[in-house]
Coordinates of C-alpha atoms and ligand atoms in Angstrom, one line a residue:
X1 CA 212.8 133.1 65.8
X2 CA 209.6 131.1 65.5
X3 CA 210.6 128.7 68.2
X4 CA 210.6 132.2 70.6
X5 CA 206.9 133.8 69.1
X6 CA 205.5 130.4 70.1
X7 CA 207.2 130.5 73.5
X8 CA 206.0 133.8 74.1
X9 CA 202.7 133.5 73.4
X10 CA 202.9 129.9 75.5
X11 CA 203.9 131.8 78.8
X12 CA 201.4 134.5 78.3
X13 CA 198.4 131.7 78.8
X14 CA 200.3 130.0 81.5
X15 CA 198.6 132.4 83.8
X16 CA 195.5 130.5 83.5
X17 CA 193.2 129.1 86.3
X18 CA 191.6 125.7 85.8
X19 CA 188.2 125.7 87.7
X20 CA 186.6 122.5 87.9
X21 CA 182.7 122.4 87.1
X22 CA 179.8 120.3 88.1
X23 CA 179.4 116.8 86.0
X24 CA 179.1 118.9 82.8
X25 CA 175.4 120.0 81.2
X26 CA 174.8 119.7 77.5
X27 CA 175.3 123.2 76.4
X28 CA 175.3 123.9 72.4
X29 CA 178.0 126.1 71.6
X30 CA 176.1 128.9 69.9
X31 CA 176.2 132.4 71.1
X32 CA 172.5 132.0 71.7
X33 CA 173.1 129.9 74.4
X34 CA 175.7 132.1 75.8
X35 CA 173.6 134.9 76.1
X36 CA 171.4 132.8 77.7
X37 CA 173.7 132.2 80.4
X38 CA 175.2 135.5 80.4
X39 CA 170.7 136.3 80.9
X40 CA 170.6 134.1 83.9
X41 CA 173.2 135.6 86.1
X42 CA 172.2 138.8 85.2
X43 CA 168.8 138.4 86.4
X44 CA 170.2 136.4 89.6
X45 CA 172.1 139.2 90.3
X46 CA 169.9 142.4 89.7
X47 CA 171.8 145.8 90.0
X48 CA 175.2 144.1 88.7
X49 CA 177.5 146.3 86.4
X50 CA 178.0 145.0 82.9
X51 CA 181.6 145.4 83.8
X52 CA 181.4 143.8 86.7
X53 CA 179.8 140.6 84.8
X54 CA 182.9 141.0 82.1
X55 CA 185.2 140.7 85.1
X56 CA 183.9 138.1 86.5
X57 CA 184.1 136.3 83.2
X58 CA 187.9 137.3 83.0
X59 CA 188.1 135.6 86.4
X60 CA 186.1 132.4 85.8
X61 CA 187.6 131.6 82.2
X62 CA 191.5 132.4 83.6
X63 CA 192.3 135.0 81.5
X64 CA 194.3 136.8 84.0
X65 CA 197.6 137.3 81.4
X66 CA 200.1 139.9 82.7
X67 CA 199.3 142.1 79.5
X68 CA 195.3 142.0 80.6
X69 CA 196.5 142.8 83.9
X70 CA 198.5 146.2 82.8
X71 CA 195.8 147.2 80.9
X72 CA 192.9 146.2 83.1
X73 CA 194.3 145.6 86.9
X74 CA 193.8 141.7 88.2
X75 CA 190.4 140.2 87.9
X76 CA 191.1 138.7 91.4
X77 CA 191.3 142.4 93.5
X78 CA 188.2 143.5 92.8
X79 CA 186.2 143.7 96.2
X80 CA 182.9 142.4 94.1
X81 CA 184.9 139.6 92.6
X82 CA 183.8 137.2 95.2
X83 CA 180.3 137.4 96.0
X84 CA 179.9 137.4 91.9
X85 CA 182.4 134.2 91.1
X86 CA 180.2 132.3 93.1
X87 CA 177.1 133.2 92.0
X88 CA 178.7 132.2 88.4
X89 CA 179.9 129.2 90.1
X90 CA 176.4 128.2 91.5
X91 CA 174.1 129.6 88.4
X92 CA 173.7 126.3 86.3
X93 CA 175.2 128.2 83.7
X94 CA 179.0 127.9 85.2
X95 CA 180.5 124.9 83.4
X96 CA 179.2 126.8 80.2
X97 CA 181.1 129.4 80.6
X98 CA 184.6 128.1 82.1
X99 CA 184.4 125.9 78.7
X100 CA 182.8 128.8 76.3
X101 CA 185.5 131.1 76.9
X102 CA 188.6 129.1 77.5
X103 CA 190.2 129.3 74.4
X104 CA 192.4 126.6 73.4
X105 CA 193.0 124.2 70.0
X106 CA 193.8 120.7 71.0
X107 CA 195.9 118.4 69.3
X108 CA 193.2 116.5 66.8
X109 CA 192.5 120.6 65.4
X110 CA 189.4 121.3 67.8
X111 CA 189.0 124.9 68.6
X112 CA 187.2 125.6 71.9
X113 CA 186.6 128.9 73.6
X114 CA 184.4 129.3 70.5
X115 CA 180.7 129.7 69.7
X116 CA 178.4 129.5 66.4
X117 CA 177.2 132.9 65.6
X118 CA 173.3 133.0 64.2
X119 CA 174.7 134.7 61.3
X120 CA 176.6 131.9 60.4
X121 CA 180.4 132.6 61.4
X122 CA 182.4 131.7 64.5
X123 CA 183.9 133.7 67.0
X124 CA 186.1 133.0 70.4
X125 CA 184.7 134.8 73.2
X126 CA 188.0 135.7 74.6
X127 CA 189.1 138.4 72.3
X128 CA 185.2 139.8 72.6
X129 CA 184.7 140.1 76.3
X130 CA 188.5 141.6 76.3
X131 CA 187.3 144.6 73.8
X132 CA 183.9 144.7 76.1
X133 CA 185.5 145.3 78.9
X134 CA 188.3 148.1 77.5
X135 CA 185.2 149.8 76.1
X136 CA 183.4 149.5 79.8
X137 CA 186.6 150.3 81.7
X138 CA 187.4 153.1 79.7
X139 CA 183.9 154.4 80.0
X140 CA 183.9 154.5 83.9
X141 CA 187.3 155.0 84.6
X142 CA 187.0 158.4 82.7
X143 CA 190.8 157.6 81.4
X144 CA 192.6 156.7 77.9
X145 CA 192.1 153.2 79.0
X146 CA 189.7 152.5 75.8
X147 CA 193.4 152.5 74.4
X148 CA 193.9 148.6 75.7
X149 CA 190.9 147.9 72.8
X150 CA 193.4 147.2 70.0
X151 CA 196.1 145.5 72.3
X152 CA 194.1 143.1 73.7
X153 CA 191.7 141.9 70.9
X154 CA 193.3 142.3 67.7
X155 CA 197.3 143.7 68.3
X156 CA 198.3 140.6 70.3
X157 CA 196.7 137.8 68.5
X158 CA 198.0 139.5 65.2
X159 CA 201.7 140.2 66.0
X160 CA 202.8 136.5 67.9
X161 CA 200.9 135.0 64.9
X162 CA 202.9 137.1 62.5
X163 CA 206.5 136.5 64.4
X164 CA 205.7 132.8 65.8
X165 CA 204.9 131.9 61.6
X166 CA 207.9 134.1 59.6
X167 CA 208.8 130.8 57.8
X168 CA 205.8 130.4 56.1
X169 CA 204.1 132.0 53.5
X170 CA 202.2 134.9 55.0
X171 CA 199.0 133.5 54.0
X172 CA 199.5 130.8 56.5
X173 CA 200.2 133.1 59.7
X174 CA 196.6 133.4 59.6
X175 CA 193.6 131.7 60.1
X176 CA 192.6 129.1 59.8
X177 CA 188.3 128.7 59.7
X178 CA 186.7 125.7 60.5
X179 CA 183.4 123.3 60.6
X180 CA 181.2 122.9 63.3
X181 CA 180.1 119.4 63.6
X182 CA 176.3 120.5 63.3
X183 CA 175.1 123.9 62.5
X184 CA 171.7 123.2 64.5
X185 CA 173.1 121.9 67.1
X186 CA 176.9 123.0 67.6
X187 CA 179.3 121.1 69.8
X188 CA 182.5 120.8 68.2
X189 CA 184.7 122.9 65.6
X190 CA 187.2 121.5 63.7
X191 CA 190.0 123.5 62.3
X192 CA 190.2 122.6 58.5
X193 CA 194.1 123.0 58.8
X194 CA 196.7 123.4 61.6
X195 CA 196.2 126.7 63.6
X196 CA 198.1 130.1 64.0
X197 CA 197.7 132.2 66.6
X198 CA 195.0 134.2 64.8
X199 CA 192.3 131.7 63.9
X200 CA 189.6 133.2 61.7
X201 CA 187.3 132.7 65.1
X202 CA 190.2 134.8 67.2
X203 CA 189.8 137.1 64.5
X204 CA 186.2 137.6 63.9
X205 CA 186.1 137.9 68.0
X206 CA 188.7 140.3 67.7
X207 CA 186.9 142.8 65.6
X208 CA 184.0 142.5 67.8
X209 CA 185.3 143.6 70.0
X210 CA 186.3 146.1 68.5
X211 CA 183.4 147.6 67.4
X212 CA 181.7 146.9 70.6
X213 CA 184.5 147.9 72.7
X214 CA 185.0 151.2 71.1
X215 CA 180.8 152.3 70.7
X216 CA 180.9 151.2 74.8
X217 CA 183.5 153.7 75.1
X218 CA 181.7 156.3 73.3
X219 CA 178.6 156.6 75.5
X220 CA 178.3 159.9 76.7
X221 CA 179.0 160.2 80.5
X222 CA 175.5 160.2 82.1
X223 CA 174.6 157.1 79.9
X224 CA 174.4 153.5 81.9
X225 CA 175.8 151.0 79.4
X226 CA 173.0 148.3 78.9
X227 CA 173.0 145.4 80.2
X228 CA 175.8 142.6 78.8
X229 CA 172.9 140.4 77.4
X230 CA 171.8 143.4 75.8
X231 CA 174.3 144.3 74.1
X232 CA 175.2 141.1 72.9
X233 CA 171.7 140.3 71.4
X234 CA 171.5 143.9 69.4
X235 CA 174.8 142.7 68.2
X236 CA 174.0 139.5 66.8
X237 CA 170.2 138.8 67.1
X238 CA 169.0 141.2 64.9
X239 CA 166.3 140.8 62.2
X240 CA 166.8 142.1 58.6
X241 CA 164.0 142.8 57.0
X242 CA 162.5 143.6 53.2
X243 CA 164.2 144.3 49.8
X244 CA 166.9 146.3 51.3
X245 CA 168.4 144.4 54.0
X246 CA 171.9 145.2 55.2
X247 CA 171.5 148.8 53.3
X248 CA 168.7 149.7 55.7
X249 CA 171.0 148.1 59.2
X250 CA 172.3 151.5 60.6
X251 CA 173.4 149.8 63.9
X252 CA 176.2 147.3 64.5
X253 CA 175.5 144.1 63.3
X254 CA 178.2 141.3 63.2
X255 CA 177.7 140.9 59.2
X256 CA 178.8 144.5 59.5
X257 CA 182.5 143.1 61.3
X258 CA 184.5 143.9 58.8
X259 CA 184.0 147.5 57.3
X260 CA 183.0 149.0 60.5
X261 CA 186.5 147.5 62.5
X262 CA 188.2 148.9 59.2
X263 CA 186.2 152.2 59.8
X264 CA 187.6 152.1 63.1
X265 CA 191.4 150.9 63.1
X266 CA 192.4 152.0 59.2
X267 CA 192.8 155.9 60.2
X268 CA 195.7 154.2 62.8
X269 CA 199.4 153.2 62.1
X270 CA 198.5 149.8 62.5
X271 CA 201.9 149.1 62.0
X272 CA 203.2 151.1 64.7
X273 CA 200.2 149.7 66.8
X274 CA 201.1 146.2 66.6
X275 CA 205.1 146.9 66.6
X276 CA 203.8 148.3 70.3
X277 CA 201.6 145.4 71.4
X278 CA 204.7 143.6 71.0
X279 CA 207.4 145.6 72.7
X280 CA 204.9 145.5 75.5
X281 CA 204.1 142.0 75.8
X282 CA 208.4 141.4 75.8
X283 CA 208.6 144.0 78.1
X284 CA 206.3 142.1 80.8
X285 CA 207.4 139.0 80.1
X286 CA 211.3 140.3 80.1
X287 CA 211.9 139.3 76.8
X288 CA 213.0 142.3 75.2
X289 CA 215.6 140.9 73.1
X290 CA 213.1 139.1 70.6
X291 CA 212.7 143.3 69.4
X292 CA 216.2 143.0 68.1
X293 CA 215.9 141.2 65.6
X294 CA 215.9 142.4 62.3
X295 CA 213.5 140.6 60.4
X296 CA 210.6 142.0 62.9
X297 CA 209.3 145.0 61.4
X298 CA 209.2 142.8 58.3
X299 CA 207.2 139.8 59.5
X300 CA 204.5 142.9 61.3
X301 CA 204.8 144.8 57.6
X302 CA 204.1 141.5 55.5
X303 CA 201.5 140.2 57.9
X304 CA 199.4 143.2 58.1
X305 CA 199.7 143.3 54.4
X306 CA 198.0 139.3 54.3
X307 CA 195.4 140.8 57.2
X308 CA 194.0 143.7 55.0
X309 CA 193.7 141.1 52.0
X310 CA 192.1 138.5 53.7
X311 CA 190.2 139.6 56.2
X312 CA 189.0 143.7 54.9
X313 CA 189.0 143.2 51.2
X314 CA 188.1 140.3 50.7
X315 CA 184.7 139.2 51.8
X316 CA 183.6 136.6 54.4
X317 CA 182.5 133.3 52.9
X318 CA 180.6 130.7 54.3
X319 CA 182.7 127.5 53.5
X320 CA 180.3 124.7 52.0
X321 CA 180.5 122.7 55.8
X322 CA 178.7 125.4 56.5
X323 CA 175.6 125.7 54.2
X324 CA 175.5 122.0 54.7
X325 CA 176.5 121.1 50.9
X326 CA 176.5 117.4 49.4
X327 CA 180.0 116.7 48.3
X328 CA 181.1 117.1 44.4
X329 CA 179.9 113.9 42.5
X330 CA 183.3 112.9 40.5
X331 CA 186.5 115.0 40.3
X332 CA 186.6 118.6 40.1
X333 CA 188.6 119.9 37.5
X334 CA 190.8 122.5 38.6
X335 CA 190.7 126.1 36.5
X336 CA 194.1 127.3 34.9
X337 CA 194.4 130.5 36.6
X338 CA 193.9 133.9 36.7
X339 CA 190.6 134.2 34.6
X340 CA 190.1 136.9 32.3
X341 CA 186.1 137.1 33.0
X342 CA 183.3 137.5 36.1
X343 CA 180.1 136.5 34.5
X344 CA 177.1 138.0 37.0
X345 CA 174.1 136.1 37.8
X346 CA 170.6 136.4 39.6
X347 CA 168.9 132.8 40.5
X348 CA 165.6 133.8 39.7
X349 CA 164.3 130.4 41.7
X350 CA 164.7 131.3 44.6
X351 CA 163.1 134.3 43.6
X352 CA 163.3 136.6 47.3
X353 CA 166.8 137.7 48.3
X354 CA 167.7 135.8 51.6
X355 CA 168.6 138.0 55.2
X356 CA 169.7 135.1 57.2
X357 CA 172.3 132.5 57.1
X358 CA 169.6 129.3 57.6
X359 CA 167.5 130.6 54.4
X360 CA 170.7 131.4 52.5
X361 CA 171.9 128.4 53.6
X362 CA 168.5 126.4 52.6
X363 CA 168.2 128.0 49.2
X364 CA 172.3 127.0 48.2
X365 CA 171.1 123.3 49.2
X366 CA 168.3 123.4 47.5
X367 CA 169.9 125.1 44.5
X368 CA 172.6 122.4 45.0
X369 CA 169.9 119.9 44.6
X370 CA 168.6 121.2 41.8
X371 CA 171.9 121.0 39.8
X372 CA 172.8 117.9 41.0
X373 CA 169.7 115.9 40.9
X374 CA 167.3 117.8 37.7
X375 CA 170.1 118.9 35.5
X376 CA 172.6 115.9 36.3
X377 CA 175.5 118.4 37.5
X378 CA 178.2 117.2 39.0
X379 CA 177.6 120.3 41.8
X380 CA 175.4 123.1 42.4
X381 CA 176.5 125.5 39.0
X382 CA 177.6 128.5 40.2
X383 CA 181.5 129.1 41.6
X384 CA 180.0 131.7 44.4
X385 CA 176.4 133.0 45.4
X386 CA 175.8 136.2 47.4
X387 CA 173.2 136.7 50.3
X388 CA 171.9 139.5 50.9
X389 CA 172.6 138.6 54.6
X390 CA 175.9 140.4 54.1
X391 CA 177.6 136.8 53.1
X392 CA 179.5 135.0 50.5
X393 CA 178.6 130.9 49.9
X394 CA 180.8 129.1 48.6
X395 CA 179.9 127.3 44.9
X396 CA 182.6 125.6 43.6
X397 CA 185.2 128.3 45.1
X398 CA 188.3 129.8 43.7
X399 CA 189.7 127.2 42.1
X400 CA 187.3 125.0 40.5
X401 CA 185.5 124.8 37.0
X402 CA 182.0 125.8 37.6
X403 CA 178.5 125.4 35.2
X404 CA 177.0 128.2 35.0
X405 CA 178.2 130.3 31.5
X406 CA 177.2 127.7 28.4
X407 CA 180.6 127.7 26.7
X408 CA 182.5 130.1 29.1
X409 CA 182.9 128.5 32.0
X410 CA 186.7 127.8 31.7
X411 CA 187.3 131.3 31.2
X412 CA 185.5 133.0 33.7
X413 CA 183.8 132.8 37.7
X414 CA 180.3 132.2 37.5
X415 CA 178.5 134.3 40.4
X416 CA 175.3 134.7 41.3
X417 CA 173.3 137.2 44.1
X418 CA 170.3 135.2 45.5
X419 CA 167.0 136.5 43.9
X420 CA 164.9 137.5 40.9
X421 CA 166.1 140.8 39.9
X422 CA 164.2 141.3 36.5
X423 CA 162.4 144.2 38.7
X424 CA 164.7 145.4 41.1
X425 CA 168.0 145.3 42.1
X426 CA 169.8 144.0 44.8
X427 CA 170.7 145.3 47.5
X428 CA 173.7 147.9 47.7
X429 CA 175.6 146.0 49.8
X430 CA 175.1 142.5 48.0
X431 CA 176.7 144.0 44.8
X432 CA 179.2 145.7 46.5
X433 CA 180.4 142.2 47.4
X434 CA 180.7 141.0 44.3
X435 CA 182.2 144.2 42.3
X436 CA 184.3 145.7 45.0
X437 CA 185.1 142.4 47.9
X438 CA 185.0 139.6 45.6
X439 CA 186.8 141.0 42.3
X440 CA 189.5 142.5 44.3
X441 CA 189.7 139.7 46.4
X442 CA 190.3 137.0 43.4
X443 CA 192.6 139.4 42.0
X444 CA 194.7 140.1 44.9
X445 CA 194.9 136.0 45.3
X446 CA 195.8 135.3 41.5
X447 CA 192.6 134.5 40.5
X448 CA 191.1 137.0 38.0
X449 CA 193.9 139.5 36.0
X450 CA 193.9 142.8 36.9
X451 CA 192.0 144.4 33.5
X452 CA 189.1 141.3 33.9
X453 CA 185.9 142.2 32.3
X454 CA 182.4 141.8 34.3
X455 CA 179.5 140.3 31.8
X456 CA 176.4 139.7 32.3
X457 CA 175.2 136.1 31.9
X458 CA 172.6 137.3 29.1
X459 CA 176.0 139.1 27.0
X460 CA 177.4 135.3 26.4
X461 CA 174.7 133.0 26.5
X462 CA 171.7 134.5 24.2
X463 CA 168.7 132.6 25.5
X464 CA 168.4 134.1 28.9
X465 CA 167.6 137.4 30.6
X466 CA 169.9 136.8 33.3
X467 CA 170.4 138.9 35.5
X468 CA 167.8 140.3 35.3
X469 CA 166.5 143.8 33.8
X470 CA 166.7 145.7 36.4
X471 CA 169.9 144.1 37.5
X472 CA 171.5 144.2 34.2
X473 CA 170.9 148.0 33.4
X474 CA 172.5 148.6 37.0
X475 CA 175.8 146.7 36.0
X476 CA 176.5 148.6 32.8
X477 CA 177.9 151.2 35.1
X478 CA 180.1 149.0 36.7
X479 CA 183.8 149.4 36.4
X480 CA 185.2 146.0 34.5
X481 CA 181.6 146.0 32.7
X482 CA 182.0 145.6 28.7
X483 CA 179.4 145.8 26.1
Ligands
NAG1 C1 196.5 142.7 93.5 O1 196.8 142.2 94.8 C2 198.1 141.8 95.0 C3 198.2 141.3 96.4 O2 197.3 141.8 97.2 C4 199.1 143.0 94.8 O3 200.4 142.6 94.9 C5 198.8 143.5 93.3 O4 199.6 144.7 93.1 C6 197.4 143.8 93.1 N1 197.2 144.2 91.7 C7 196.5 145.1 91.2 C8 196.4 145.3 89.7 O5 195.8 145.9 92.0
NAG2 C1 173.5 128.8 95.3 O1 172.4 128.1 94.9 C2 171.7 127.6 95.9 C3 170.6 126.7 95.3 O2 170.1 127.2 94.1 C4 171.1 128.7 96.7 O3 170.3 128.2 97.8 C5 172.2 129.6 97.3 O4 171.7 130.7 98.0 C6 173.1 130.0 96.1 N1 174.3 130.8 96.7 C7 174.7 131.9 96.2 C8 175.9 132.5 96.8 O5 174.2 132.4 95.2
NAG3 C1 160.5 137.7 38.5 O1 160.2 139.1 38.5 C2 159.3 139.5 37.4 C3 159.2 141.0 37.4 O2 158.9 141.4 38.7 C4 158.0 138.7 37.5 O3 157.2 139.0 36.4 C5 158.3 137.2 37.5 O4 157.1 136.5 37.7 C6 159.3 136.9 38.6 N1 159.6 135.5 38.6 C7 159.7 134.7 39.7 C8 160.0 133.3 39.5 O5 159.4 135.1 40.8
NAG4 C1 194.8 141.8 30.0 O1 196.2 141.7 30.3 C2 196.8 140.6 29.8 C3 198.2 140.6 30.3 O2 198.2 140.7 31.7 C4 196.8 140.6 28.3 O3 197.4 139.4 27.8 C5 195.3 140.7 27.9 O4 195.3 140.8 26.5 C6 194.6 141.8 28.5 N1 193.2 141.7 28.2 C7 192.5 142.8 27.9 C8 191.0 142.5 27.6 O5 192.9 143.9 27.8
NAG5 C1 171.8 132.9 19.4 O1 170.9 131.9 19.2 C2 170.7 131.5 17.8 C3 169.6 130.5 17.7 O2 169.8 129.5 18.6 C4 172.1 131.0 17.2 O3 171.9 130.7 15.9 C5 173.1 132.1 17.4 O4 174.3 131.7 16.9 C6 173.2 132.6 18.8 N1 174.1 133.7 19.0 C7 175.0 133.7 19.9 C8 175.8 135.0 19.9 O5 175.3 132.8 20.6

């Protein structure tokens, strides 16, 4: 049965084109630099349609599968195809985006068809432009064609993972995430174990488009779409600003991923949804008897289970490739798990919270540095640290004794939210993180017992403040909290 996911999924990208490029530019893969292109062609080709442009993209990265094709007709019939591949061809920009989009892992674990994200996560453009241009299509066409969005970004990647994988754990029919070789200057991501089907990049692409696809679909009639650059850089160039950060972002920002594609696709039978992705793709590619087999509806139930857990409850981490962390001095010493405590933190130094990955990122190296270097820690102290960028940073992670309750550390997760809060708190959605996403998330993965009990650092260790006033007095309500 796995042999036959993996051959299905196999045939549906045989469909692809290989274009050849020029001797190929240096082009970072960040989405910066994609929008940059996408920029360029636009304003080389004034009047052109944003779905147009994500046609043309279909065409130039081969993504002409036959399940595309139901849903969204054949890149190649379009009268305007043409005249726009080769001004894609000739803009400088081309062998960007024949490699940006292209989504492939090669043998040594290198994910392409990828880019860097400036809030600090990666996500294949494939999955992305696909729930772009459902959203556009459905728009124009006036049809129930926004109906392709969950098919085509998240329902297909989700099911052959979950069906190519049934002899694994369901943990591993997902994911993986990776490192990018530089954060400043991204060229390469590395998979930090073999692949599935559903990457954590196909993933976070996915709910893109999701959220994109579906708020494209839900202009009213008389409104133009804006312009693909456009709508890309509202996405995922925004600016947060003050005390408040992601609680003052009312639009769709890509921190925002996973509750709003939750928002979006929870009130659905996802289970019903996906069991239909698949019956379709084995209908086009003839393969109806896979559906027979009994163990189906188990490997769609069990995976979907795994997909809620990892990717809607839990929150998203940045891994420490990402933040740029010096490796552990010695041996970590593994926890015996599940803990019985979550002891809360503020970091005072740095004192502001941080709204962007590179200044989260900055402070957990230079609180990293701080540990290692002035207080001759082994690693920076705390076993997670919270952004108020809408991120998780990875301390010493899950399974790791951490530094950062005197006398308690074996017993509980140290975790700390970026800032001084002896005068305010944090932001809403930075403690959400930590008592809703991360408790739930280390319980549902074995790490903390169900009835744990949230301290503050000051309850345990009686020569600080920490968390702060403000902070502290705002916990007390907290469910888990005891006195
Ligand atoms: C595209 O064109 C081919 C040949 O002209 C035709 O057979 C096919 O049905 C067309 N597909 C669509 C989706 O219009
Ligand atoms: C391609 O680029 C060349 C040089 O920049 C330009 O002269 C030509 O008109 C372009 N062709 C098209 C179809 O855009
Ligand atoms: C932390 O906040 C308190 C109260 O606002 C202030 O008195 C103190 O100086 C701040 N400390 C730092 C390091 O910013
Ligand atoms: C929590 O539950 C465990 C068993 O799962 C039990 O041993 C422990 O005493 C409980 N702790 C508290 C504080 O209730
Ligand atoms: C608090 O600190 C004092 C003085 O260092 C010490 O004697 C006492 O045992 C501490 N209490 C707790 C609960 O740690």
């Amino acid at each position: 049965m796995a042999l036959f996911g993996a051959l299905c999924f196999v045939s549906i990208l045989s469909n692809f084109i290989t274009v050849h490029s020029r001797p190929p530019a240096v082009h970072l893969r960040n989405m910066e630099s994609f929008i940059r292109a996408v920029e360029h062609v636009e304003s080389s080709n004034p009047g052109l349609s944003p779905l147009a442009l994500v046609r043309a993209l279909r065409r130039t990265a081969g993504h002409d599968d036959m399940m595309t094709i139901h849903f969204l007709g054949s890149s190649h019939n379009l009268s305007d195809s043409e005249l726009l591949e080769t001004a894609i061809l000739n803009a400088s920009s081309f062998s960007f985006f024949d490699k940006a989009i292209y989504h492939v892992v090669t043998d040594y674990g290198e994910e392409r068809g990828v880019v860097l994200t400036p809030d600090g996560t990666t996500v294949a453009l494939a999955p992305l432009l696909l729930g772009i241009e459902c959203g556009l299509n459905a728009k124009t066409e006036d049809s129930a064609s926004a109906l392709c969005i969950f098919p085509l970004t998240l329902g297909r990647s989700l099911g052959l993972s979950f069906l190519s994988l049934q002899d694994f754990p369901p943990s591993q029919r997902l994911g993986p995430n990776g490192c990018w070789d530089n954060v400043d200057r991204p060229r390469s991501f590395k998979l930090i174990w073999p692949a599935t089907l559903a990457t954590d990049s196909v993933i976070n692409g996915a709910m893109d488009g999701v959220v994109l696809g579906t708020d494209l679909s839900k202009l009213p009639p008389h409104q133009q779409p804006r312009p693909l650059s456009e709508v890309l850089k509202g996405y995922y160039s925004f600016v947060l600003d003050g005390q408040q950060g992601l609680d003052a972002a009312t639009s769709h920002i890509s921190p925002r991923r996973r509750e709003i594609s939750r928002t979006i696709l929870e009130p659905l039978d996802l289970h019903s949804q996906v069991m239909q992705t698949l019956e379709l793709v084995w209908q086009l590619e003839k393969t109806e008897w896979i559906g027979l087999d009994t163990g189906v509806t188990k490997a769609v139930e069990d995976g979907l289970q795994e997909f809620t857990h990892k990717y809607w409850d839990c929150p998203p981490v940045i891994p420490r490739c990402q933040w740029g962390a010096k490796p552990h001095r010695g041996t970590p010493i593994p926890l015996s798990l599940p803990l019985q405590f979550l002891y809360v933190h503020h970091t005072y130094e740095p004192s502001s919270p941080c709204l962007n990955f590179k200044a989260c990122s900055r402070n957990m190296r230079s609180m990293q540095r701080f540990h290692q270097e002035d207080r001759g820690w082994s690693d920076i102290g705390y076993s997670f640290v919270v952004g108020s960028d809408g991120y998780v940073y990875e301390g010493r992670g899950w399974s790791y004794l951490g530094t950062h309750t005197r006398g308690h550390n074996h017993v509980g997760y140290g975790v700390s939210i970026i800032g001084n809060y002896t005068g305010t708190v944090p932001s809403r959605h930075a403690m959400d993180l930590v008592r809703r996403h991360l408790a739930e998330c280390a319980i549902q993965r074995g790490g903390l017992t169900a009835n744990f009990t949230i301290q503050g650092h000051r309850q345990v260790v009686n020569y600080t403040t920490c968390p702060g006033d403000a902070f502290f007095s705002e916990m007390r309500s907290w469910e888990h909290f005891r006195d």
